[in-house]
């Protein structure tokens, strides 16, 4: 069952909760609930270099023996779920995807970035066939990798139509460490969170969130509520939850500051 939340309702609630971005950004939320949401200037958007269509074929059955056979044939047993609550799925379709394609994508963009990015998925009767069964936009929800070789063992996808709201652990990218006052004094970055969970409209899923360290001094921290994101994203954690902190510092520097 798809989450039924209108963009107008979402906009009203988020305008009360999210104040970390400017009023100009908040004004981007359309008055018309049917109008599509768009990425904002100054915020991360998906890199078109990784706009790749994932190729898939139907899989008739599941089970250990079937999975082993698929992997030996260079395929990854996978599932596409109907979105149910933004994170878990309902009705499922059994598919297989190409091992080399998934390994390449995960290797190029990283595991946490792979499961926070939308892809088009084409389902055909056979790889290389012109017989297109279905084309759908999906979010990789989970990817299980071999502990020794990092070979993909299975992938779980969620359908992501334009009206979907998706619970996503968005990766954090830390910048400004070269000019951070606290780090220049000899402090060190204590990374508390590497991802933060947001409820994201499918059309504007951020590939990552920039975390600016350039003004952070010793013993200062950045909270989840400080992160700059699109106003239509809803934080699913406490806004007071810390994501990083500048800790420590050389004794000599601390004495000088007194």
Short mmCIF file of N, CA and C in Angstrom, two decimals, residues 17-202:
data_model
loop_
_atom_site.label_atom_id
_atom_site.label_comp_id
_atom_site.label_asym_id
_atom_site.label_seq_id
_atom_site.Cartn_x
_atom_site.Cartn_y
_atom_site.Cartn_z
N UNK A 17 8.72 22.34 10.66
CA UNK A 17 9.80 21.53 11.24
C UNK A 17 11.17 21.89 10.72
N UNK A 18 11.27 22.28 9.45
CA UNK A 18 12.58 22.46 8.84
C UNK A 18 12.87 23.94 8.65
N UNK A 19 13.82 24.45 9.42
CA UNK A 19 14.18 25.85 9.31
C UNK A 19 15.66 26.01 9.00
N UNK A 20 16.28 24.88 8.62
CA UNK A 20 17.72 24.90 8.41
C UNK A 20 18.10 25.51 7.07
N UNK A 21 17.14 25.69 6.17
CA UNK A 21 17.45 26.30 4.89
C UNK A 21 16.78 27.66 4.84
N UNK A 22 17.10 28.45 3.85
CA UNK A 22 16.64 29.83 3.80
C UNK A 22 15.17 29.92 3.41
N UNK A 23 14.59 31.11 3.64
CA UNK A 23 13.20 31.33 3.25
C UNK A 23 13.06 31.27 1.74
N UNK A 24 14.10 31.66 1.03
CA UNK A 24 14.07 31.59 -0.43
C UNK A 24 13.92 30.15 -0.89
N UNK A 25 14.61 29.23 -0.21
CA UNK A 25 14.49 27.82 -0.58
C UNK A 25 13.10 27.30 -0.25
N UNK A 26 12.56 27.69 0.90
CA UNK A 26 11.24 27.23 1.29
C UNK A 26 10.18 27.67 0.29
N UNK A 27 10.44 28.82 -0.33
CA UNK A 27 9.48 29.35 -1.30
C UNK A 27 9.42 28.50 -2.56
N UNK A 28 10.40 27.60 -2.75
CA UNK A 28 10.42 26.75 -3.93
C UNK A 28 9.30 25.71 -3.88
N UNK A 29 8.83 25.37 -2.68
CA UNK A 29 7.74 24.40 -2.59
C UNK A 29 6.53 24.93 -3.35
N UNK A 30 6.04 24.19 -4.32
CA UNK A 30 4.97 24.72 -5.18
C UNK A 30 3.65 24.86 -4.44
N UNK A 31 2.91 25.92 -4.80
CA UNK A 31 1.58 26.09 -4.23
C UNK A 31 0.63 25.03 -4.79
N UNK A 32 0.88 24.62 -6.04
CA UNK A 32 0.06 23.60 -6.67
C UNK A 32 0.57 22.22 -6.25
N UNK A 33 -0.22 21.46 -5.49
CA UNK A 33 0.24 20.14 -5.00
C UNK A 33 0.61 19.19 -6.12
N UNK A 34 0.05 19.39 -7.33
CA UNK A 34 0.35 18.49 -8.44
C UNK A 34 1.63 18.87 -9.17
N UNK A 35 2.19 20.04 -8.87
CA UNK A 35 3.40 20.48 -9.56
C UNK A 35 4.59 19.64 -9.09
N UNK A 36 5.48 19.27 -10.02
CA UNK A 36 6.64 18.45 -9.62
C UNK A 36 7.63 19.23 -8.78
N UNK A 37 8.25 18.55 -7.84
CA UNK A 37 9.32 19.15 -7.06
C UNK A 37 10.61 19.05 -7.85
N UNK A 38 11.50 20.03 -7.65
CA UNK A 38 12.77 20.05 -8.37
C UNK A 38 13.92 20.27 -7.39
N UNK A 39 15.11 19.87 -7.82
CA UNK A 39 16.31 20.12 -7.02
C UNK A 39 16.59 21.62 -6.97
N UNK A 40 17.16 22.06 -5.86
CA UNK A 40 17.46 23.47 -5.67
C UNK A 40 18.92 23.75 -5.98
N UNK A 41 19.18 24.95 -6.51
CA UNK A 41 20.55 25.37 -6.74
C UNK A 41 21.30 25.44 -5.41
N UNK A 42 22.54 24.98 -5.43
CA UNK A 42 23.34 25.02 -4.21
C UNK A 42 23.27 23.77 -3.37
N UNK A 43 22.35 22.86 -3.71
CA UNK A 43 22.22 21.59 -3.00
C UNK A 43 22.61 20.44 -3.95
N UNK A 44 23.14 19.35 -3.40
CA UNK A 44 23.58 18.24 -4.26
C UNK A 44 22.43 17.67 -5.08
N UNK A 45 22.77 17.27 -6.30
CA UNK A 45 21.84 16.58 -7.17
C UNK A 45 22.56 15.40 -7.80
N UNK A 46 21.85 14.37 -8.26
CA UNK A 46 22.51 13.18 -8.80
C UNK A 46 23.47 13.51 -9.94
N UNK A 47 24.63 12.87 -9.94
CA UNK A 47 25.62 13.04 -10.98
C UNK A 47 25.17 12.29 -12.23
N UNK A 48 24.98 12.99 -13.36
CA UNK A 48 24.49 12.31 -14.57
C UNK A 48 25.45 11.24 -15.10
N UNK A 49 26.70 11.25 -14.64
CA UNK A 49 27.64 10.22 -15.08
C UNK A 49 27.19 8.82 -14.65
N UNK A 50 26.39 8.77 -13.59
CA UNK A 50 25.94 7.47 -13.08
C UNK A 50 24.49 7.19 -13.41
N UNK A 51 23.94 7.95 -14.37
CA UNK A 51 22.58 7.67 -14.83
C UNK A 51 22.62 6.41 -15.71
N UNK A 52 22.39 5.29 -15.12
CA UNK A 52 22.49 4.03 -15.84
C UNK A 52 21.21 3.22 -15.63
N UNK A 53 20.75 2.61 -16.69
CA UNK A 53 19.57 1.75 -16.61
C UNK A 53 20.00 0.35 -16.20
N UNK A 54 19.43 -0.14 -15.11
CA UNK A 54 19.74 -1.50 -14.66
C UNK A 54 18.91 -2.48 -15.48
N UNK A 55 19.58 -3.49 -16.04
CA UNK A 55 18.92 -4.48 -16.88
C UNK A 55 18.55 -5.70 -16.05
N UNK A 56 17.37 -6.24 -16.31
CA UNK A 56 16.88 -7.37 -15.51
C UNK A 56 16.06 -8.32 -16.38
N UNK A 57 15.95 -9.56 -15.91
CA UNK A 57 15.08 -10.56 -16.54
C UNK A 57 14.22 -11.19 -15.45
N UNK A 58 13.07 -11.75 -15.81
CA UNK A 58 12.22 -12.40 -14.79
C UNK A 58 12.90 -13.65 -14.23
N UNK A 59 12.56 -13.97 -12.99
CA UNK A 59 13.05 -15.19 -12.34
C UNK A 59 11.82 -15.96 -11.86
N UNK A 60 11.72 -17.24 -12.23
CA UNK A 60 10.50 -18.00 -11.97
C UNK A 60 10.36 -18.43 -10.52
N UNK A 61 11.45 -18.69 -9.84
CA UNK A 61 11.36 -19.23 -8.48
C UNK A 61 12.52 -18.73 -7.63
N UNK A 62 12.41 -18.99 -6.34
CA UNK A 62 13.44 -18.57 -5.38
C UNK A 62 13.97 -19.79 -4.63
N UNK A 63 14.92 -19.55 -3.75
CA UNK A 63 15.49 -20.64 -2.98
C UNK A 63 17.00 -20.70 -3.15
N UNK A 64 17.65 -21.45 -2.27
CA UNK A 64 19.10 -21.51 -2.26
C UNK A 64 19.66 -22.08 -3.56
N UNK A 65 19.10 -23.17 -4.04
CA UNK A 65 19.61 -23.80 -5.26
C UNK A 65 19.48 -22.88 -6.46
N UNK A 66 18.34 -22.19 -6.55
CA UNK A 66 18.12 -21.27 -7.65
C UNK A 66 19.13 -20.12 -7.58
N UNK A 67 19.35 -19.60 -6.37
CA UNK A 67 20.28 -18.49 -6.20
C UNK A 67 21.70 -18.88 -6.60
N UNK A 68 22.11 -20.07 -6.19
CA UNK A 68 23.45 -20.55 -6.54
C UNK A 68 23.59 -20.67 -8.06
N UNK A 69 22.57 -21.20 -8.70
CA UNK A 69 22.59 -21.35 -10.16
C UNK A 69 22.66 -20.00 -10.85
N UNK A 70 21.91 -19.02 -10.34
CA UNK A 70 21.92 -17.68 -10.93
C UNK A 70 23.30 -17.04 -10.82
N UNK A 71 23.91 -17.17 -9.66
CA UNK A 71 25.24 -16.55 -9.47
C UNK A 71 26.29 -17.20 -10.35
N UNK A 72 26.21 -18.51 -10.53
CA UNK A 72 27.16 -19.20 -11.40
C UNK A 72 27.01 -18.74 -12.84
N UNK A 73 25.80 -18.31 -13.21
CA UNK A 73 25.53 -17.85 -14.57
C UNK A 73 25.82 -16.36 -14.74
N UNK A 74 26.39 -15.71 -13.69
CA UNK A 74 26.71 -14.29 -13.79
C UNK A 74 25.54 -13.37 -13.53
N UNK A 75 24.56 -13.88 -12.80
CA UNK A 75 23.38 -13.08 -12.48
C UNK A 75 23.20 -12.97 -10.97
N UNK A 76 22.57 -11.88 -10.54
CA UNK A 76 22.31 -11.64 -9.12
C UNK A 76 20.82 -11.82 -8.86
N UNK A 77 20.41 -12.80 -8.04
CA UNK A 77 18.98 -12.94 -7.71
C UNK A 77 18.50 -11.71 -6.94
N UNK A 78 17.40 -11.13 -7.42
CA UNK A 78 16.93 -9.87 -6.86
C UNK A 78 15.41 -9.87 -6.76
N UNK A 79 14.88 -8.85 -6.08
CA UNK A 79 13.44 -8.70 -5.89
C UNK A 79 13.08 -7.23 -6.08
N UNK A 80 11.97 -6.97 -6.75
CA UNK A 80 11.40 -5.63 -6.81
C UNK A 80 10.10 -5.64 -6.02
N UNK A 81 10.05 -4.81 -4.98
CA UNK A 81 8.86 -4.70 -4.13
C UNK A 81 8.02 -3.50 -4.52
N UNK A 82 6.72 -3.62 -4.36
CA UNK A 82 5.85 -2.45 -4.36
C UNK A 82 6.11 -1.71 -3.06
N UNK A 83 6.18 -0.38 -3.13
CA UNK A 83 6.41 0.38 -1.91
C UNK A 83 5.21 0.26 -0.98
N UNK A 84 5.49 0.03 0.30
CA UNK A 84 4.40 -0.12 1.26
C UNK A 84 4.40 1.00 2.30
N UNK A 85 5.57 1.28 2.88
CA UNK A 85 5.61 2.30 3.92
C UNK A 85 6.83 3.22 3.77
N UNK A 86 7.38 3.31 2.58
CA UNK A 86 8.53 4.15 2.37
C UNK A 86 9.86 3.45 2.58
N UNK A 87 9.81 2.27 3.20
CA UNK A 87 11.05 1.54 3.46
C UNK A 87 10.89 0.06 3.14
N UNK A 88 9.77 -0.53 3.53
CA UNK A 88 9.52 -1.94 3.29
C UNK A 88 8.52 -2.11 2.15
N UNK A 89 8.52 -3.29 1.54
CA UNK A 89 7.69 -3.49 0.37
C UNK A 89 6.58 -4.49 0.57
N UNK A 90 5.60 -4.44 -0.33
CA UNK A 90 4.49 -5.38 -0.30
C UNK A 90 4.65 -6.43 -1.39
N UNK A 91 3.80 -6.36 -2.43
CA UNK A 91 3.86 -7.33 -3.52
C UNK A 91 5.24 -7.32 -4.16
N UNK A 92 5.73 -8.49 -4.55
CA UNK A 92 7.09 -8.57 -5.07
C UNK A 92 7.13 -9.25 -6.43
N UNK A 93 8.15 -8.90 -7.20
CA UNK A 93 8.44 -9.54 -8.47
C UNK A 93 9.86 -10.09 -8.40
N UNK A 94 10.01 -11.36 -8.70
CA UNK A 94 11.33 -11.98 -8.70
C UNK A 94 12.04 -11.67 -10.01
N UNK A 95 13.28 -11.18 -9.91
CA UNK A 95 14.06 -10.86 -11.10
C UNK A 95 15.51 -11.29 -10.88
N UNK A 96 16.29 -11.22 -11.93
CA UNK A 96 17.74 -11.37 -11.84
C UNK A 96 18.38 -10.22 -12.60
N UNK A 97 19.46 -9.67 -12.04
CA UNK A 97 20.19 -8.60 -12.69
C UNK A 97 21.61 -9.08 -12.99
N UNK A 98 22.35 -8.31 -13.75
CA UNK A 98 23.68 -8.72 -14.17
C UNK A 98 24.71 -8.43 -13.08
N UNK A 99 25.48 -9.46 -12.71
CA UNK A 99 26.49 -9.30 -11.66
C UNK A 99 27.48 -8.20 -12.00
N UNK A 100 27.99 -8.18 -13.22
CA UNK A 100 29.01 -7.21 -13.60
C UNK A 100 28.49 -5.77 -13.52
N UNK A 101 27.22 -5.57 -13.87
CA UNK A 101 26.67 -4.21 -13.83
C UNK A 101 26.52 -3.73 -12.38
N UNK A 102 26.00 -4.58 -11.51
CA UNK A 102 25.83 -4.17 -10.11
C UNK A 102 27.19 -3.98 -9.44
N UNK A 103 28.14 -4.87 -9.71
CA UNK A 103 29.48 -4.73 -9.13
C UNK A 103 30.11 -3.40 -9.58
N UNK A 104 29.95 -3.06 -10.86
CA UNK A 104 30.51 -1.81 -11.37
C UNK A 104 29.89 -0.59 -10.70
N UNK A 105 28.55 -0.58 -10.59
CA UNK A 105 27.87 0.57 -9.99
C UNK A 105 28.25 0.75 -8.52
N UNK A 106 28.23 -0.35 -7.77
CA UNK A 106 28.59 -0.27 -6.35
C UNK A 106 30.05 0.16 -6.20
N UNK A 107 30.92 -0.37 -7.06
CA UNK A 107 32.33 -0.01 -6.99
C UNK A 107 32.59 1.44 -7.32
N UNK A 108 31.85 1.98 -8.28
CA UNK A 108 32.08 3.36 -8.72
C UNK A 108 31.54 4.40 -7.73
N UNK A 109 30.35 4.18 -7.21
CA UNK A 109 29.73 5.21 -6.37
C UNK A 109 29.72 4.85 -4.90
N UNK A 110 30.04 3.61 -4.53
CA UNK A 110 30.07 3.21 -3.13
C UNK A 110 28.74 2.63 -2.69
N UNK A 111 28.81 1.73 -1.73
CA UNK A 111 27.62 0.99 -1.30
C UNK A 111 26.54 1.91 -0.73
N UNK A 112 26.92 2.83 0.18
CA UNK A 112 25.90 3.69 0.81
C UNK A 112 25.29 4.65 -0.19
N UNK A 113 26.05 5.04 -1.23
CA UNK A 113 25.52 5.94 -2.26
C UNK A 113 24.64 5.16 -3.24
N UNK A 114 24.96 3.88 -3.46
CA UNK A 114 24.16 3.05 -4.36
C UNK A 114 22.75 2.85 -3.81
N UNK A 115 22.62 2.66 -2.50
CA UNK A 115 21.30 2.40 -1.90
C UNK A 115 20.58 3.69 -1.53
N UNK A 116 21.07 4.84 -2.00
CA UNK A 116 20.35 6.11 -1.78
C UNK A 116 20.15 6.83 -3.11
N UNK A 117 20.20 6.10 -4.20
CA UNK A 117 20.07 6.69 -5.53
C UNK A 117 19.02 5.93 -6.34
N UNK A 118 18.23 6.67 -7.12
CA UNK A 118 17.22 6.05 -7.96
C UNK A 118 17.80 5.65 -9.32
N UNK A 119 17.31 4.53 -9.85
CA UNK A 119 17.72 4.05 -11.16
C UNK A 119 16.49 3.64 -11.96
N UNK A 120 16.60 3.74 -13.27
CA UNK A 120 15.61 3.09 -14.14
C UNK A 120 15.98 1.62 -14.25
N UNK A 121 14.97 0.77 -14.23
CA UNK A 121 15.17 -0.67 -14.39
C UNK A 121 14.33 -1.16 -15.55
N UNK A 122 14.97 -1.83 -16.50
CA UNK A 122 14.27 -2.40 -17.64
C UNK A 122 14.20 -3.91 -17.49
N UNK A 123 12.99 -4.43 -17.52
CA UNK A 123 12.77 -5.87 -17.42
C UNK A 123 12.47 -6.42 -18.81
N UNK A 124 13.31 -7.33 -19.28
CA UNK A 124 13.14 -7.94 -20.60
C UNK A 124 13.09 -9.45 -20.44
N UNK A 125 12.58 -10.11 -21.46
CA UNK A 125 12.45 -11.57 -21.39
C UNK A 125 13.82 -12.24 -21.30
N UNK A 126 14.83 -11.67 -21.98
CA UNK A 126 16.21 -12.14 -21.92
C UNK A 126 17.12 -10.93 -22.04
N UNK A 127 18.33 -11.02 -21.50
CA UNK A 127 19.29 -9.95 -21.66
C UNK A 127 19.61 -9.78 -23.14
N UNK A 128 19.55 -8.54 -23.62
CA UNK A 128 19.81 -8.27 -25.02
C UNK A 128 18.58 -8.40 -25.90
N UNK A 129 17.47 -8.83 -25.33
CA UNK A 129 16.24 -9.00 -26.10
C UNK A 129 15.56 -7.65 -26.32
N UNK A 130 14.85 -7.53 -27.43
CA UNK A 130 14.08 -6.32 -27.70
C UNK A 130 12.70 -6.36 -27.07
N UNK A 131 12.38 -7.45 -26.41
CA UNK A 131 11.06 -7.64 -25.81
C UNK A 131 11.02 -7.01 -24.42
N UNK A 132 10.60 -5.75 -24.35
CA UNK A 132 10.54 -5.02 -23.09
C UNK A 132 9.24 -5.35 -22.35
N UNK A 133 9.38 -5.94 -21.17
CA UNK A 133 8.21 -6.30 -20.35
C UNK A 133 7.76 -5.11 -19.52
N UNK A 134 8.71 -4.40 -18.94
CA UNK A 134 8.37 -3.28 -18.07
C UNK A 134 9.60 -2.40 -17.87
N UNK A 135 9.36 -1.09 -17.76
CA UNK A 135 10.40 -0.15 -17.37
C UNK A 135 9.89 0.63 -16.16
N UNK A 136 10.66 0.63 -15.09
CA UNK A 136 10.21 1.22 -13.84
C UNK A 136 11.37 1.89 -13.13
N UNK A 137 11.08 2.94 -12.39
CA UNK A 137 12.12 3.58 -11.57
C UNK A 137 12.16 2.89 -10.21
N UNK A 138 13.37 2.61 -9.74
CA UNK A 138 13.51 1.86 -8.50
C UNK A 138 14.57 2.49 -7.60
N UNK A 139 14.44 2.20 -6.33
CA UNK A 139 15.47 2.53 -5.33
C UNK A 139 16.07 1.23 -4.82
N UNK A 140 17.38 1.03 -4.96
CA UNK A 140 18.00 -0.13 -4.32
C UNK A 140 17.88 0.01 -2.80
N UNK A 141 17.12 -0.87 -2.17
CA UNK A 141 16.94 -0.79 -0.71
C UNK A 141 18.07 -1.48 0.03
N UNK A 142 18.49 -2.65 -0.46
CA UNK A 142 19.57 -3.39 0.19
C UNK A 142 20.41 -4.08 -0.89
N UNK A 143 21.71 -4.14 -0.65
CA UNK A 143 22.58 -4.95 -1.50
C UNK A 143 23.48 -5.76 -0.58
N UNK A 144 23.46 -7.07 -0.77
CA UNK A 144 24.26 -7.97 0.05
C UNK A 144 25.49 -8.36 -0.74
N UNK A 145 26.69 -8.07 -0.18
CA UNK A 145 27.94 -8.34 -0.86
C UNK A 145 28.68 -9.49 -0.18
N UNK A 146 29.42 -10.26 -0.96
CA UNK A 146 30.26 -11.33 -0.41
C UNK A 146 31.33 -10.73 0.48
N UNK A 147 31.52 -11.28 1.66
CA UNK A 147 32.45 -10.70 2.63
C UNK A 147 33.90 -10.73 2.16
N UNK A 148 34.23 -11.69 1.30
CA UNK A 148 35.62 -11.80 0.85
C UNK A 148 35.91 -11.13 -0.46
N UNK A 149 34.97 -11.21 -1.39
CA UNK A 149 35.22 -10.70 -2.75
C UNK A 149 34.43 -9.44 -3.10
N UNK A 150 33.47 -9.05 -2.25
CA UNK A 150 32.57 -7.92 -2.53
C UNK A 150 31.67 -8.18 -3.75
N UNK A 151 31.58 -9.41 -4.19
CA UNK A 151 30.66 -9.74 -5.28
C UNK A 151 29.22 -9.59 -4.79
N UNK A 152 28.34 -8.97 -5.57
CA UNK A 152 26.94 -8.83 -5.15
C UNK A 152 26.25 -10.19 -5.11
N UNK A 153 25.58 -10.48 -4.00
CA UNK A 153 24.89 -11.76 -3.82
C UNK A 153 23.39 -11.64 -4.04
N UNK A 154 22.82 -10.53 -3.62
CA UNK A 154 21.41 -10.26 -3.92
C UNK A 154 21.12 -8.78 -3.72
N UNK A 155 20.08 -8.31 -4.40
CA UNK A 155 19.69 -6.90 -4.32
C UNK A 155 18.18 -6.83 -4.13
N UNK A 156 17.75 -5.94 -3.25
CA UNK A 156 16.33 -5.67 -3.05
C UNK A 156 16.03 -4.26 -3.55
N UNK A 157 15.04 -4.15 -4.42
CA UNK A 157 14.64 -2.86 -4.98
C UNK A 157 13.23 -2.50 -4.51
N UNK A 158 12.97 -1.19 -4.41
CA UNK A 158 11.62 -0.66 -4.18
C UNK A 158 11.19 0.15 -5.39
N UNK A 159 9.97 -0.04 -5.84
CA UNK A 159 9.45 0.84 -6.90
C UNK A 159 9.39 2.27 -6.37
N UNK A 160 9.70 3.24 -7.23
CA UNK A 160 9.75 4.64 -6.81
C UNK A 160 9.04 5.53 -7.81
N UNK A 161 7.70 5.45 -7.90
CA UNK A 161 6.95 6.35 -8.79
C UNK A 161 7.06 7.79 -8.29
N UNK A 162 6.72 8.77 -9.14
CA UNK A 162 6.89 10.18 -8.76
C UNK A 162 6.22 10.58 -7.46
N UNK A 163 5.06 9.95 -7.16
CA UNK A 163 4.32 10.35 -5.94
C UNK A 163 4.83 9.66 -4.69
N UNK A 164 5.82 8.80 -4.81
CA UNK A 164 6.29 8.02 -3.66
C UNK A 164 7.08 8.88 -2.68
N UNK A 165 6.95 8.53 -1.41
CA UNK A 165 7.78 9.10 -0.34
C UNK A 165 8.64 7.97 0.20
N UNK A 166 9.95 8.15 0.17
CA UNK A 166 10.89 7.08 0.47
C UNK A 166 11.71 7.39 1.71
N UNK A 167 11.80 6.42 2.60
CA UNK A 167 12.68 6.56 3.77
C UNK A 167 14.09 6.15 3.36
N UNK A 168 15.01 7.12 3.39
CA UNK A 168 16.35 6.88 2.85
C UNK A 168 17.40 7.34 3.85
N UNK A 169 18.41 6.48 4.04
CA UNK A 169 19.59 6.86 4.81
C UNK A 169 20.52 7.61 3.87
N UNK A 170 20.46 8.94 3.90
CA UNK A 170 21.22 9.76 2.96
C UNK A 170 22.66 9.89 3.46
N UNK A 171 23.66 9.58 2.61
CA UNK A 171 25.06 9.69 3.05
C UNK A 171 25.46 11.15 3.32
N UNK A 172 26.38 11.31 4.25
CA UNK A 172 26.93 12.62 4.57
C UNK A 172 28.32 12.75 3.96
N UNK A 173 28.62 13.92 3.39
CA UNK A 173 29.94 14.20 2.85
C UNK A 173 30.49 15.41 3.60
N UNK A 174 31.61 15.22 4.28
CA UNK A 174 32.17 16.27 5.13
C UNK A 174 33.16 17.10 4.33
N UNK A 175 32.97 18.43 4.37
CA UNK A 175 33.83 19.36 3.62
C UNK A 175 34.30 20.49 4.52
N UNK A 176 35.35 21.16 4.11
CA UNK A 176 35.86 22.31 4.86
C UNK A 176 36.80 21.94 5.97
N UNK A 177 37.26 20.68 6.01
CA UNK A 177 38.18 20.27 7.08
C UNK A 177 39.52 20.98 6.98
N UNK A 178 39.89 21.45 5.79
CA UNK A 178 41.19 22.11 5.62
C UNK A 178 41.23 23.50 6.23
N UNK A 179 40.06 24.10 6.49
CA UNK A 179 40.02 25.44 7.07
C UNK A 179 39.31 25.47 8.42
N UNK A 180 38.88 24.32 8.91
CA UNK A 180 38.17 24.27 10.19
C UNK A 180 39.07 24.78 11.32
N UNK A 181 38.63 25.81 12.08
CA UNK A 181 39.45 26.33 13.17
C UNK A 181 39.83 25.25 14.18
N UNK A 182 38.87 24.39 14.51
CA UNK A 182 39.13 23.35 15.50
C UNK A 182 40.17 22.35 15.03
N UNK A 183 40.10 21.96 13.77
CA UNK A 183 41.07 21.00 13.24
C UNK A 183 42.44 21.65 13.08
N UNK A 184 42.49 22.93 12.76
CA UNK A 184 43.77 23.63 12.62
C UNK A 184 44.45 23.80 13.98
N UNK A 185 43.67 23.76 15.04
CA UNK A 185 44.24 23.84 16.38
C UNK A 185 44.73 22.49 16.89
N UNK A 186 44.54 21.45 16.10
CA UNK A 186 44.99 20.13 16.51
C UNK A 186 43.88 19.21 16.97
N UNK A 187 42.63 19.66 16.89
CA UNK A 187 41.52 18.80 17.23
C UNK A 187 41.33 17.74 16.16
N UNK A 188 40.41 16.81 16.41
CA UNK A 188 40.13 15.77 15.42
C UNK A 188 38.63 15.65 15.24
N UNK A 189 38.26 15.20 14.04
CA UNK A 189 36.84 15.08 13.71
C UNK A 189 36.30 13.76 14.23
N UNK A 190 35.32 13.85 15.12
CA UNK A 190 34.61 12.68 15.61
C UNK A 190 33.34 12.53 14.78
N UNK A 191 33.38 11.58 13.83
CA UNK A 191 32.23 11.35 12.95
C UNK A 191 31.24 10.43 13.65
N UNK A 192 30.12 10.98 14.06
CA UNK A 192 29.12 10.23 14.81
C UNK A 192 28.13 9.55 13.88
N UNK A 193 27.77 10.21 12.78
CA UNK A 193 26.84 9.65 11.80
C UNK A 193 27.46 9.76 10.42
N UNK A 194 27.32 8.70 9.63
CA UNK A 194 27.75 8.76 8.22
C UNK A 194 26.55 8.84 7.29
N UNK A 195 25.37 8.54 7.80
CA UNK A 195 24.12 8.71 7.06
C UNK A 195 23.07 9.26 8.02
N UNK A 196 22.07 9.93 7.48
CA UNK A 196 20.94 10.42 8.27
C UNK A 196 19.66 10.08 7.52
N UNK A 197 18.68 9.56 8.24
CA UNK A 197 17.44 9.10 7.59
C UNK A 197 16.46 10.25 7.39
N UNK A 198 15.99 10.39 6.14
CA UNK A 198 15.00 11.39 5.77
C UNK A 198 13.86 10.70 5.02
N UNK A 199 12.68 11.30 5.09
CA UNK A 199 11.57 10.93 4.22
C UNK A 199 11.65 11.83 3.00
N UNK A 200 11.89 11.24 1.82
CA UNK A 200 12.20 12.02 0.63
C UNK A 200 11.16 11.80 -0.46
N UNK A 201 10.61 12.87 -1.04
CA UNK A 201 9.83 12.70 -2.27
C UNK A 201 10.73 12.09 -3.35
N UNK A 202 10.20 11.15 -4.12
CA UNK A 202 11.03 10.39 -5.06
C UNK A 202 11.70 11.27 -6.11
#
